[in-house]
Amino acid sequence: MRLSKLFFTTLRDDPADAEMPSHRLLLRAGYVRQLGSGIYSLLPLGFRVNRRVEQIVREEMDRIGCQEMEMPVVHPADVWRASGRYDAVGPEMGRFKDRAGRDMVLAMTHEEVVGLLLADIVRSYRQLPMMVYHFQTKWRDEPRARGGLIRVREFVMKDAYSIDRDEAGLDVSYWAQHGAYVRIFERLGLKTIAVSSDVGMMGGSQAHEFMVLNPAGEDVLVLCEACGYAANRQVAVVPRPDPPQEEPLPLEEIATPGTTTIASLAAFLGIGPERTAKAAFFMTGDGRLVSAIVRGDHEVNETKLFNAVKASGGMRPAQVEEIRAAGMEPGYGSPIGAHDTVVVIDELAARSANLVAGANREGFHNRNVNHGRDFQADIVADLTTAMEGDPCPTCGQPVILRNGIEVGNIFKLGTKYTDAFGATYLGEDGVAHQIVMGSYGIGIGRNVACIVEAHHDDKGIVWPAEVAPYAAHLVSIGAAREPQVAEIAERLHAFSIEAGREILWDDRDESPGVKFTDAELLGMPWILTVSPRSLAAGGVEVTERATGERSTRSIEAVEALIAGG
RNA sequence: CGGGGAGUAGCGUAGCCUGGUAACGCACGUGCUUUGGGAGCACGAGAUCGCGGGUUCGAAUCCCGCCUCCCCGACCA
């Protein structure tokens, strides 16, 4: 490709809106342009990288016998009503009416369509197991897009679906996908950690997220450097030491003016926060007020709470009036005497005796509150969030917390979607059985951004060879003075097209400085310089972008390098 | 949706407080010079100052409303 004809432009100044390196560099180097919040165009360079990434994903999916297909972006709403997600999902889903007034949705994912297809296509156990996948645009109207391509609203996802006879078969498919993911991210040049994760809106029994560590990551990971334990903080369960065994003492109301926080309460009474109980209040999407009780030295994990109460339609912090309506006082709240609320207590708080808890009266707390005697929770569950230094659940060593970006996930779905669409198969026993599904996603654009996050320097992008849009960046200098320069550049360019691995040729009439700077910004793995000087030295100067290492090679050697790129 | 910030030429900004001919750098066009690390000189093109309304003789600037974008939080590939 001749750079003079490439549909792009580089920017000398950083765009003001771009904060993350990947966003800044992809804009500056002319790979992408923004159309709206979380909506991007891929310019030819960006599109080529996307295709390279897709190709790696495709090869690894094909390798495990996953079959490529394509499902639509626009779905009739009834398909989503059948699974219950039309109502469960909320404003994140794009909805509109077609000209006949029919409700339609923009696909966020494709479990429903797969379920429907399975009901149509699968008859017999002889057809199973199978796996299918496609690359397709998703629209997710996220509350907030951020970080350039890291979190967008429209994006292409590779989503794969496994189709099995039973849980055992699902397990095999699941780990086959897991293995493919390990190879994919390895080839993409991404260091990932597979963490146990929440099943979220997908539903299901087991899930892993593949994470790259990044300070700007939106997930918090709980990691153990001693044994390799890794989990999303949303689901990490950390063992809590037994609280001291005490006889319950009589309940006693005490004045605690101005102590609306645990810190101020503990300081006022001269006790540790672990001797107190903390109440947090939430409203679920299905209209229930949830009162969550944890010990004062812990934080409520909203994912665990959400799952414990089997909420649907999301969950938000409750408002003051809502809390008062249930007979509780914000800042001094506790379930004692409360009504019209679902009380959930953390299992550790439940077995901790004689805690200080709110008296539901401004300026007062109760001493010696004991679960089971003074109030009865509706649900007892692990509700606490893992903190840095908590003991690892598998080996007991202190865990660390790190931010991560989710570049892929795998879910054991079970029969949720096949049930919804009546997708069954006839077993060897002649009886209909439920088909068991799994689902497996990789966001292509996010992976591109993560590759740049991991592979750049102060001069620009440094693409791993497997994903680079071109095998090399050819810089010709002094073509006007020395006809042989243009001749050799033409030859290498033509060769690369012939070899099926094109190079990018900067054929512009620009100063050498401009060309080198742009070459480094664009980030091809090799920079090839043809000039009177290089010819005098015996050929083409070859610079490795990643290391800056230079050497002069013959034309033939450079052709071999291109062909191998 | 809550909090914070910003919309002036393709990009980065100044001007706004204190109303009076829209400015600068880069990029872009033409010509000459230059040609291994973001070249020089000259000439030139490019902006209804986010949109709408108001105040005023006069609005980028003051007032009101709206839209959009970015960042921080609640959600996810």
XYZ file of C-alpha atoms (C1' of nucleotides) in Angstrom:
642
model
C 0.000 0.000 0.000
C 1.253 3.426 -0.920
C 1.023 5.687 2.080
C 0.357 8.679 -0.167
C -2.957 7.074 -1.103
C -3.914 5.684 2.300
C -7.231 6.977 3.675
C -5.885 8.385 6.916
C -3.924 11.187 8.453
C -1.620 11.357 11.411
C -1.966 14.010 14.094
C 0.993 15.784 15.530
C -0.840 16.875 18.672
C -2.644 14.583 21.061
C -6.425 14.856 20.776
C -7.647 16.550 23.930
C -10.260 13.903 24.759
C -7.944 10.919 24.650
C -6.495 9.859 27.967
C -5.569 6.219 27.625
C -2.457 5.483 25.537
C -4.358 3.161 23.217
C -7.011 5.765 22.500
C -4.469 8.524 21.964
C -2.236 6.468 19.689
C -5.010 4.897 17.632
C -6.378 8.392 16.950
C -3.008 10.027 16.315
C -1.778 7.287 14.031
C -4.973 7.370 12.005
C -6.421 3.947 12.858
C -9.818 5.087 14.155
C -12.086 8.098 14.354
C -14.876 8.789 16.798
C -18.413 9.345 15.561
C -20.198 9.677 18.889
C -19.851 8.572 22.481
C -18.730 4.960 22.330
C -19.121 4.819 18.548
C -16.079 4.596 16.290
C -15.208 4.247 12.636
C -12.326 1.981 11.771
C -10.146 3.611 9.143
C -8.370 1.254 6.741
C -5.438 0.725 9.090
C -7.695 -0.015 12.046
C -9.870 -2.249 9.936
C -6.843 -4.284 8.857
C -5.798 -4.803 12.472
C -9.326 -5.865 13.325
C -9.249 -8.376 10.503
C -5.915 -9.751 11.681
C -7.298 -10.201 15.183
C -10.461 -11.786 13.829
C -8.401 -14.150 11.745
C -6.483 -15.403 14.771
C -9.731 -15.897 16.656
C -11.224 -17.635 13.614
C -8.308 -20.028 13.279
C -8.468 -21.024 16.931
C -12.228 -21.445 16.873
C -12.003 -23.549 13.736
C -9.239 -25.598 15.335
C -11.544 -26.786 18.123
C -14.297 -27.581 15.646
C -16.367 -24.478 16.208
C -18.310 -23.621 13.019
C -18.505 -20.074 11.718
C -21.913 -18.693 10.774
C -23.734 -15.383 11.018
C -26.818 -14.273 12.907
C -28.703 -10.983 12.494
C -28.219 -7.739 14.366
C -31.911 -6.881 14.381
C -34.236 -9.253 16.221
C -38.003 -9.291 16.683
C -38.697 -8.400 20.310
C -40.725 -11.562 20.798
C -37.543 -13.583 20.656
C -36.290 -11.698 23.694
C -39.665 -11.878 25.394
C -39.500 -15.648 25.134
C -36.333 -15.749 27.230
C -37.587 -13.103 29.625
C -34.745 -10.766 28.853
C -36.862 -8.210 27.018
C -38.039 -7.019 30.420
C -35.069 -8.107 32.489
C -32.382 -6.179 30.664
C -33.468 -2.551 30.823
C -32.345 0.511 28.864
C -29.034 -1.058 27.885
C -30.881 -2.755 25.030
C -31.653 -0.779 21.894
C -35.352 -0.951 21.013
C -37.371 0.404 18.147
C -40.446 -0.306 16.077
C -40.393 -1.331 12.464
C -42.752 0.289 9.955
C -45.547 -2.082 10.861
C -45.275 -1.071 14.493
C -43.655 -4.318 15.572
C -41.234 -4.113 18.498
C -37.681 -4.838 17.438
C -34.387 -4.924 19.293
C -30.753 -4.441 18.425
C -28.854 -7.523 19.462
C -26.686 -7.278 22.561
C -25.795 -10.947 22.263
C -27.194 -14.003 20.538
C -28.207 -16.728 23.013
C -31.865 -16.342 22.050
C -31.275 -16.757 18.344
C -29.096 -19.792 18.965
C -31.770 -21.288 21.212
C -34.358 -20.764 18.508
C -32.116 -22.312 15.872
C -31.427 -25.314 18.073
C -35.139 -25.970 18.468
C -35.367 -25.958 14.698
C -32.268 -27.939 13.802
C -31.291 -30.381 16.523
C -33.265 -33.624 16.602
C -30.991 -36.351 17.804
C -28.111 -37.012 20.155
C -26.243 -38.113 17.029
C -25.871 -34.438 16.067
C -24.213 -33.480 19.346
C -21.949 -32.028 20.513
C -21.590 -28.994 18.266
C -20.205 -25.493 18.552
C -20.982 -22.455 16.413
C -19.723 -18.880 16.388
C -19.902 -15.648 14.509
C -18.411 -12.189 14.405
C -21.240 -9.747 14.723
C -21.979 -6.185 15.738
C -23.481 -5.712 19.173
C -25.242 -2.628 20.426
C -25.139 -2.090 24.175
C -26.289 1.297 25.325
C -23.865 1.464 28.215
C -24.443 4.110 30.871
C -21.051 5.520 30.034
C -18.572 4.787 27.303
C -14.948 5.302 28.254
C -11.303 4.861 27.405
C -11.512 5.045 23.622
C -12.047 1.525 22.287
C -11.929 -0.072 25.726
C -15.583 0.434 26.477
C -17.798 1.349 23.571
C -21.484 0.972 22.806
C -21.242 -0.531 19.336
C -18.656 -3.227 18.811
C -17.962 -6.474 17.053
C -17.859 -9.521 19.243
C -16.875 -13.051 18.477
C -19.527 -14.994 20.282
C -19.462 -18.760 20.280
C -22.047 -21.211 21.574
C -21.552 -24.793 22.620
C -24.365 -27.311 22.247
C -24.172 -30.429 24.376
C -26.197 -33.371 25.619
C -25.453 -32.845 29.277
C -23.311 -31.146 31.886
C -20.398 -33.486 31.268
C -20.424 -32.599 27.596
C -20.679 -28.903 28.451
C -17.645 -29.267 30.653
C -15.637 -30.659 27.743
C -16.760 -27.841 25.429
C -16.088 -25.256 28.094
C -12.503 -26.351 28.562
C -11.980 -26.630 24.820
C -12.966 -22.980 24.554
C -10.754 -22.183 27.511
C -7.816 -23.756 25.699
C -8.596 -21.862 22.501
C -8.722 -18.616 24.462
C -5.325 -19.263 25.985
C -3.887 -19.720 22.477
C -5.726 -16.697 21.085
C -4.471 -14.266 23.695
C -0.991 -15.723 23.461
C -0.995 -15.062 19.719
C -2.406 -11.582 20.214
C 0.470 -10.744 22.516
C -1.760 -10.318 25.547
C -0.873 -11.584 28.997
C -4.164 -12.709 30.448
C -5.338 -14.141 33.737
C -8.437 -16.317 33.763
C -10.486 -15.400 36.810
C -13.652 -16.935 38.186
C -16.460 -14.530 37.613
C -20.085 -13.691 38.126
C -22.531 -15.073 35.590
C -24.300 -11.713 35.368
C -27.151 -11.258 32.945
C -26.239 -14.447 31.081
C -27.268 -16.735 33.890
C -25.557 -20.085 34.255
C -23.408 -22.079 36.598
C -19.739 -21.343 35.959
C -17.830 -18.571 34.267
C -14.329 -17.317 33.714
C -13.221 -13.939 32.513
C -9.913 -13.471 30.732
C -8.353 -10.341 32.100
C -5.372 -8.193 31.202
C -3.928 -6.218 34.057
C -4.280 -2.504 33.458
C -4.560 0.339 35.960
C -7.466 1.732 33.964
C -9.307 -1.588 34.090
C -12.862 -1.509 35.293
C -12.759 -4.773 37.187
C -10.961 -5.459 40.418
C -9.209 -8.805 40.580
C -8.347 -10.706 43.710
C -5.027 -12.440 43.111
C -2.797 -14.668 45.179
C 0.843 -14.557 44.172
C 1.600 -17.597 46.310
C -0.768 -20.148 44.795
C -2.198 -18.468 41.671
C -5.732 -18.056 42.940
C -7.527 -15.501 40.781
C -11.098 -14.261 40.978
C -13.117 -11.239 40.114
C -13.708 -9.261 43.259
C -17.429 -9.528 42.552
C -17.355 -13.215 43.446
C -14.157 -13.715 45.462
C -14.958 -15.500 48.697
C -12.418 -14.956 51.429
C -12.376 -16.987 54.615
C -13.182 -14.986 57.723
C -11.703 -16.006 61.061
C -14.220 -17.033 63.713
C -15.371 -14.167 65.895
C -14.868 -14.479 69.659
C -17.467 -16.684 71.296
C -19.463 -14.605 73.755
C -22.654 -14.996 75.692
C -25.291 -12.602 74.363
C -25.643 -9.614 76.674
C -28.830 -7.620 77.188
C -29.760 -5.147 74.459
C -29.048 -1.581 75.531
C -29.785 1.696 73.776
C -27.061 4.317 74.042
C -26.768 7.921 72.872
C -24.211 8.328 70.085
C -24.694 11.822 68.742
C -23.272 12.675 65.320
C -21.988 9.168 64.550
C -23.408 8.447 61.121
C -20.309 6.585 59.934
C -18.698 3.454 61.295
C -15.423 5.313 61.776
C -17.028 8.034 63.875
C -19.103 5.503 65.827
C -16.097 3.307 66.632
C -14.054 6.347 67.677
C -16.899 7.672 69.835
C -17.278 4.375 71.697
C -13.589 3.533 71.721
C -14.132 0.129 70.090
C -12.913 -1.519 66.891
C -15.119 -1.391 63.782
C -15.398 -5.197 63.937
C -17.559 -4.738 67.016
C -20.173 -2.883 64.986
C -22.714 -3.773 62.326
C -23.160 -1.725 59.209
C -26.414 -1.470 57.298
C -26.630 -0.573 53.606
C -29.886 -0.127 51.711
C -30.749 -0.819 48.096
C -33.784 -0.850 45.863
C -34.020 -3.710 43.393
C -35.369 -3.335 39.893
C -38.323 -5.478 40.975
C -39.208 -2.938 43.643
C -37.905 -4.448 46.884
C -36.023 -2.572 49.586
C -33.007 -4.641 50.583
C -31.256 -4.080 53.908
C -27.778 -5.549 53.874
C -25.945 -6.087 57.141
C -22.196 -6.599 57.322
C -19.749 -6.100 60.123
C -18.354 -2.585 60.416
C -14.901 -3.674 59.281
C -16.217 -4.952 55.923
C -17.862 -3.565 52.801
C -21.018 -4.825 51.122
C -20.343 -6.598 47.845
C -23.239 -5.550 45.665
C -22.868 -8.407 43.217
C -23.120 -10.954 46.003
C -26.060 -9.094 47.501
C -27.799 -8.886 44.124
C -27.396 -12.610 43.660
C -28.425 -13.430 47.237
C -31.791 -11.722 46.847
C -32.216 -13.013 43.285
C -32.980 -9.490 42.152
C -33.875 -8.591 38.610
C -33.735 -5.356 36.663
C -30.694 -4.006 38.496
C -30.226 -2.522 41.916
C -29.536 0.999 43.115
C -28.803 2.622 46.463
C -32.037 3.372 48.295
C -33.170 6.907 48.948
C -33.638 8.350 52.411
C -37.440 8.388 52.156
C -37.509 4.752 51.080
C -35.438 3.735 54.093
C -37.605 5.738 56.499
C -40.751 4.236 54.968
C -39.504 0.847 56.152
C -39.075 2.124 59.695
C -35.345 2.690 59.625
C -33.189 5.769 60.114
C -30.315 6.391 57.669
C -27.036 6.752 59.527
C -28.504 4.922 62.513
C -30.201 2.096 60.675
C -30.650 -1.535 61.627
C -33.242 -4.222 60.901
C -34.573 -4.133 64.455
C -38.188 -3.087 64.180
C -37.963 -2.688 60.410
C -40.762 -3.763 58.104
C -41.356 -4.133 54.366
C -37.730 -4.906 53.630
C -35.695 -7.938 52.719
C -33.007 -8.315 55.375
C -29.807 -9.991 54.266
C -26.996 -10.525 56.722
C -23.423 -11.489 56.045
C -22.613 -14.885 57.479
C -19.797 -13.472 59.607
C -21.958 -10.692 61.022
C -24.601 -13.334 61.729
C -22.248 -15.270 63.988
C -20.657 -12.227 65.637
C -22.089 -11.563 69.073
C -22.902 -8.335 70.867
C -22.428 -5.848 68.022
C -23.233 -2.167 68.074
C -25.953 -1.401 65.554
C -28.238 1.510 64.772
C -31.314 2.120 66.912
C -33.334 3.578 64.041
C -33.434 6.836 65.934
C -31.316 9.874 65.165
C -28.295 9.960 67.496
C -28.773 6.513 69.061
C -27.334 3.029 68.659
C -27.986 -0.302 70.338
C -25.304 -2.214 72.144
C -25.219 -6.026 72.247
C -27.227 -6.664 69.135
C -27.394 -10.363 68.266
C -28.779 -11.855 65.095
C -31.470 -14.424 65.802
C -32.390 -12.844 69.100
C -32.944 -9.164 68.291
C -33.865 -9.575 64.660
C -34.126 -12.356 62.125
C -32.649 -11.913 58.681
C -34.489 -13.322 55.673
C -31.252 -14.451 54.096
C -27.823 -15.302 55.494
C -25.086 -15.196 52.860
C -21.519 -14.196 52.198
C -21.852 -10.483 51.461
C -18.400 -9.048 52.012
C -15.967 -7.661 49.508
C -12.407 -8.959 49.451
C -9.771 -6.473 50.563
C -6.038 -6.272 49.957
C -4.311 -8.558 52.466
C -7.304 -10.808 53.126
C -6.349 -14.483 53.350
C -6.376 -16.427 50.083
C -9.252 -18.933 50.042
C -7.024 -21.707 48.770
C -3.700 -21.199 50.550
C -4.274 -18.566 53.205
C -1.540 -16.180 52.069
C -2.513 -12.517 51.779
C -4.178 -11.644 48.457
C -3.501 -8.567 46.356
C -5.979 -6.487 44.359
C -5.322 -5.371 40.793
C -7.388 -3.680 38.108
C -8.102 -5.622 34.956
C -9.768 -5.268 31.575
C -11.966 -8.157 30.466
C -10.864 -9.255 26.997
C -12.912 -12.430 26.851
C -15.244 -14.608 28.822
C -16.631 -18.110 28.909
C -19.950 -19.119 30.484
C -21.659 -22.364 31.280
C -25.211 -21.396 30.484
C -26.997 -24.670 31.132
C -30.532 -24.958 29.798
C -31.879 -21.452 30.369
C -32.158 -20.621 26.676
C -32.886 -24.064 25.333
C -35.747 -24.307 27.849
C -37.095 -20.979 26.675
C -37.290 -22.197 23.089
C -38.092 -25.823 23.716
C -34.816 -26.999 22.219
C -34.505 -30.698 22.955
C -32.913 -33.739 21.396
C -33.934 -37.350 21.365
C -31.466 -39.455 23.359
C -30.357 -43.008 22.797
C -33.060 -43.894 25.289
C -35.693 -42.545 22.912
C -36.644 -39.774 25.318
C -36.430 -36.009 24.772
C -33.646 -34.289 26.728
C -32.785 -30.654 27.221
C -29.891 -29.302 25.225
C -27.163 -27.765 27.388
C -25.511 -24.565 26.198
C -22.380 -22.546 26.855
C -21.465 -19.116 25.552
C -18.067 -17.628 24.848
C -17.309 -14.002 23.942
C -14.351 -11.951 22.779
C -14.647 -8.230 21.971
C -12.486 -7.572 18.930
C -12.021 -3.816 19.244
C -11.306 -4.009 22.933
C -8.606 -6.557 22.221
C -7.060 -4.219 19.654
C -6.994 -1.457 22.255
C -5.501 -3.788 24.855
C -2.783 -4.857 22.427
C -1.822 -1.204 21.989
C -1.942 -0.719 25.751
C 0.558 -3.534 26.109
C 2.668 -2.748 23.045
C 3.637 0.892 22.680
C 6.401 3.273 23.642
C 6.808 7.032 23.750
C 7.110 7.145 19.962
C 4.022 5.183 19.074
C 2.515 1.773 18.589
C 4.643 -1.396 18.446
C 2.464 -4.071 16.849
C 3.198 -7.726 17.439
C 3.844 -9.190 13.978
C 0.731 -11.387 14.096
C -1.650 -8.449 14.279
C 0.286 -5.701 12.447
C -1.761 -4.287 9.563
C 1.283 -4.496 7.285
C 4.360 -6.670 7.455
C 6.698 -3.689 7.351
C 6.867 0.051 6.813
C 9.053 0.994 3.876
C 10.647 4.427 3.927
C 12.222 5.604 0.690
C 14.619 8.531 0.879
C 16.268 10.462 -1.930
C 14.280 8.834 -4.706
C 14.517 12.056 -6.689
C 18.327 11.997 -6.687
C 18.847 8.283 -7.033
C 16.576 6.379 -9.441
C 17.646 3.072 -7.920
C 15.887 3.989 -4.663
C 12.517 4.213 -6.356
C 13.266 1.104 -8.355
C 14.020 -1.024 -5.304
C 11.120 0.414 -3.332
C 8.818 -0.458 -6.224
C 10.245 -3.942 -6.346
C 9.769 -4.588 -2.615
C 6.272 -3.147 -2.726
C 5.289 -5.297 -5.692
C 6.876 -8.320 -4.081
C 4.866 -7.891 -0.892
C 1.591 -7.795 -2.796
C 2.625 -10.904 -4.690
C 3.644 -12.637 -1.457
C 0.256 -11.962 0.115
C 1.661 -10.010 3.037
C 1.657 -6.389 2.020
C 3.988 -3.708 3.233
C 3.169 -0.037 3.669
C 5.364 2.151 1.488
C 5.830 5.768 2.477
C 6.224 7.124 -1.039
C 5.471 10.709 -0.043
C 7.784 13.548 -0.923
C 8.422 14.304 2.732
C 11.555 14.913 4.718
C 13.172 11.846 6.232
C 12.376 13.027 9.748
C 8.666 13.155 9.047
C 8.716 9.706 7.504
C 10.633 8.073 10.343
C 8.448 9.708 12.957
C 5.286 8.505 11.243
C 6.739 5.026 10.779
C 7.379 4.786 14.495
C 3.945 6.140 15.303
C 2.167 3.645 13.034
C 4.065 0.770 14.584
C 4.767 -1.881 11.940
C 7.220 -4.438 13.350
C 9.900 -3.606 10.767
C 10.944 -0.296 9.288
C 12.731 -0.700 5.950
C 14.806 2.219 4.707
C 15.940 2.461 1.103
C 18.218 5.413 0.374
C 21.436 6.265 -1.420
C 23.141 5.663 1.878
C 21.612 2.223 2.449
C 22.415 1.237 -1.127
C 26.020 2.263 -0.612
C 26.043 0.093 2.521
C 24.836 -2.873 0.503
C 21.055 -2.881 0.441
C 18.177 -1.963 2.711
C 18.422 -0.776 6.264
C 16.173 -2.861 8.494
C 15.079 -1.503 11.873
C 13.188 -3.631 14.341
C 10.487 -1.372 15.755
C 10.400 -3.040 19.161
C 14.117 -2.877 19.893
C 15.411 -0.195 17.559
C 18.035 -2.672 16.354
C 19.353 -1.832 12.884
C 21.117 -3.843 10.235
C 21.695 -3.617 6.502
C 20.367 -6.529 4.487
C 20.267 -7.556 0.870
C 17.118 -7.113 -1.174
C 16.605 -10.876 -1.155
C 16.934 -11.057 2.627
C 14.364 -8.284 2.975
C 12.000 -10.117 0.657
C 12.338 -13.192 2.848
C 11.568 -11.055 5.877
C 8.414 -9.682 4.234
C 7.232 -13.095 3.107
C 7.661 -14.402 6.636
C 5.815 -11.471 8.210
C -28.622 9.003 36.425
C -25.457 11.953 40.343
C -20.754 14.903 40.547
C -16.818 17.638 37.750
C -14.955 19.776 33.066
C -15.189 21.273 27.891
C -17.364 22.860 22.928
C -13.538 28.880 18.655
C -10.373 26.244 11.041
C -8.491 19.123 10.282
C -5.500 18.899 15.389
C -3.763 21.697 19.708
C -4.935 26.331 21.849
C -5.530 32.039 22.916
C -9.413 35.621 23.080
C -14.537 35.481 27.195
C -13.640 38.047 33.457
C -13.700 43.988 31.469
C -19.004 43.383 24.609
C -16.340 46.838 19.407
C -12.438 44.170 12.519
C -11.894 36.356 15.284
C -5.766 35.352 16.750
C -1.482 31.786 17.183
C 1.262 26.944 16.350
C 0.874 22.559 13.560
C -1.489 20.472 9.356
C -3.283 22.021 4.094
C -2.432 24.590 -1.369
C 1.228 27.097 -4.933
C 6.385 28.431 -6.075
C 11.628 28.264 -5.042
C 15.402 26.215 -1.945
C 16.274 21.811 1.169
C 16.518 16.037 1.586
C 18.965 10.201 7.088
C 15.293 12.324 12.332
C 8.829 16.438 12.865
C 13.297 21.910 7.083
C 13.431 27.454 5.222
C 11.360 31.661 2.636
C 7.220 33.836 0.076
C 2.237 33.898 -1.215
C -2.539 31.553 -0.196
C -7.063 28.868 1.121
C -9.737 27.460 5.324
C -14.334 29.403 11.177
C -22.320 31.034 10.231
C -17.049 30.900 17.500
C -22.062 23.612 19.335
C -27.600 25.023 18.510
C -31.810 28.289 19.654
C -33.615 32.506 22.028
C -32.779 37.124 24.781
C -30.154 41.865 26.335
C -27.511 45.662 23.378
C -26.302 50.513 18.417
C -23.114 46.157 18.494
C -22.379 39.346 21.349
C -17.226 34.223 20.613
C -17.629 37.475 25.044
C -23.398 39.003 29.168
C -28.389 36.234 30.355
C -31.899 31.874 29.556
C -32.889 27.143 27.367
C -31.148 22.955 24.712
C -27.526 19.583 22.397
C -22.910 17.131 22.276
C -18.248 15.332 24.128
C -14.660 14.033 28.099
C -13.484 12.578 33.242
C -15.086 10.355 38.307
C -19.074 7.030 40.392
C -23.539 3.038 39.901
C -23.317 -1.370 34.816
C -20.298 -5.026 30.902
C -16.726 -8.075 25.415
